[in-house]
Short mmCIF file of C-alpha atoms in Angstrom, two decimals:
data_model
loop_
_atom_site.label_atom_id
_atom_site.label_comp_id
_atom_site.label_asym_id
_atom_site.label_seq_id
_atom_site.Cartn_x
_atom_site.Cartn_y
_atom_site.Cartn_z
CA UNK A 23 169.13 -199.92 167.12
CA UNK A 24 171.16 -201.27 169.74
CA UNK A 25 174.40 -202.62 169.26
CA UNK A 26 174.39 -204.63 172.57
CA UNK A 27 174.85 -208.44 172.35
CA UNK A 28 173.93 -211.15 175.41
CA UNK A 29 174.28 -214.41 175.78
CA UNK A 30 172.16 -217.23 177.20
CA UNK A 31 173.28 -220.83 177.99
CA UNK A 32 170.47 -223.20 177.57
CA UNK A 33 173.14 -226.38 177.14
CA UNK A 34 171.50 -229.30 179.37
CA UNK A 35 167.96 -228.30 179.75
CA UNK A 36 165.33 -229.89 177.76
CA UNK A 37 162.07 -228.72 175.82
CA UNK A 38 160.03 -226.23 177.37
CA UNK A 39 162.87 -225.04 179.40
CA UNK A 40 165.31 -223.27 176.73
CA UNK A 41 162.30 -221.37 175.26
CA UNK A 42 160.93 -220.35 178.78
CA UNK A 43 164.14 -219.19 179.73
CA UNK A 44 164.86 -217.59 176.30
CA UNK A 45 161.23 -215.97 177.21
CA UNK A 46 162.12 -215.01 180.64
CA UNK A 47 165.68 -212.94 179.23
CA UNK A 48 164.14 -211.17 176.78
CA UNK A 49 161.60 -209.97 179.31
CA UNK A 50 164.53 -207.76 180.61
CA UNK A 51 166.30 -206.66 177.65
CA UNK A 52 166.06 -203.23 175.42
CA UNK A 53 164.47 -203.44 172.05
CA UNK A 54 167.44 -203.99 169.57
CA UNK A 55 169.63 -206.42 171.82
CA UNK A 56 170.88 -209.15 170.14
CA UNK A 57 170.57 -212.41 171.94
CA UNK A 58 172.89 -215.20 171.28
CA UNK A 59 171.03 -218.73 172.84
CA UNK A 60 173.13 -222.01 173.01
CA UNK A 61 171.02 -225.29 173.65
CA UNK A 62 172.22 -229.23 173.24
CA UNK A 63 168.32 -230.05 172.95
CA UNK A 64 167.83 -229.81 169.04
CA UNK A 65 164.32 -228.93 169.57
CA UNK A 66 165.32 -225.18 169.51
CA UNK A 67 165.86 -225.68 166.39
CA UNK A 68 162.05 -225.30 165.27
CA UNK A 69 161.14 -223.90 169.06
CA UNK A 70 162.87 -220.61 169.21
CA UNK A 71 162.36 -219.51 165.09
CA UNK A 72 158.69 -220.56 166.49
CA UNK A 73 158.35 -218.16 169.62
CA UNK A 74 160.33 -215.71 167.40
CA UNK A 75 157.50 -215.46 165.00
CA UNK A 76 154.88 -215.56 167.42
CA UNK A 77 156.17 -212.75 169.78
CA UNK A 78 157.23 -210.46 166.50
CA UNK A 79 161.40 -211.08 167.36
CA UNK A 80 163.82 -210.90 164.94
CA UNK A 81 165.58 -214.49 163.99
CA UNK A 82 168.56 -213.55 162.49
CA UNK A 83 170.26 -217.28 162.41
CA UNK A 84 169.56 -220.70 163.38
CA UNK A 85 172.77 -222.73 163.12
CA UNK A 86 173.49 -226.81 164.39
CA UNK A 87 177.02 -228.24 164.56
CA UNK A 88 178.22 -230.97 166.34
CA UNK A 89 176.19 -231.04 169.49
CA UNK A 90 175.58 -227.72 169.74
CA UNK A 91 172.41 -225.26 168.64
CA UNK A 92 173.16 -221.56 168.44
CA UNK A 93 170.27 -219.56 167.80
CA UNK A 94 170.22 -215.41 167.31
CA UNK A 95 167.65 -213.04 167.71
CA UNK A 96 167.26 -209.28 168.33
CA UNK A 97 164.24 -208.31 170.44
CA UNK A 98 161.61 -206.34 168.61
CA UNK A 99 159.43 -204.32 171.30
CA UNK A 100 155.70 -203.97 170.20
CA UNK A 101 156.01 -200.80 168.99
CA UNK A 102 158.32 -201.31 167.13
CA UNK A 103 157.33 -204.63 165.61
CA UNK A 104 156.72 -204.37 161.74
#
């Protein structure tokens, strides 16, 4: 599994844009990346553990402090998916 980590910053946009975009960066990255999303729009909250399960990716945490949502996932490719 890959140990690789990126980041995407979704602060500012609002429902559907942080889960297209989420969508559209795990489009190019390896099965195993880790993918580290921070949002202001709560929504992400229930959106991303949402996509996460639909698309067979990994949530590993869904955490809101302050202002900000940080989400984590690590992308699953199909065959690999469980």
């Amino acid at each position: 599994m890959s140990s690789e980590v990126e980041e995407l910053d979704a602060r500012g946009l609002l429902c559907p844009l942080p889960v297209i975009r989420t969508q559209d960066r795990v489009r190019s990255l390896a099965d195993g990346v880790e993918l580290i999303i921070t949002a202001t729009d709560p929504g992400v909250m229930q959106d991303i553990p949402a996509w996460c399960r639909v698309h067979g990716h990994v949530l590993l945490s869904a955490e809101h402090t302050g202002c900000l949502c940080v989400v984590r996932l690590r992308v699953i490719r199909e065959k690999n998916a469980p």
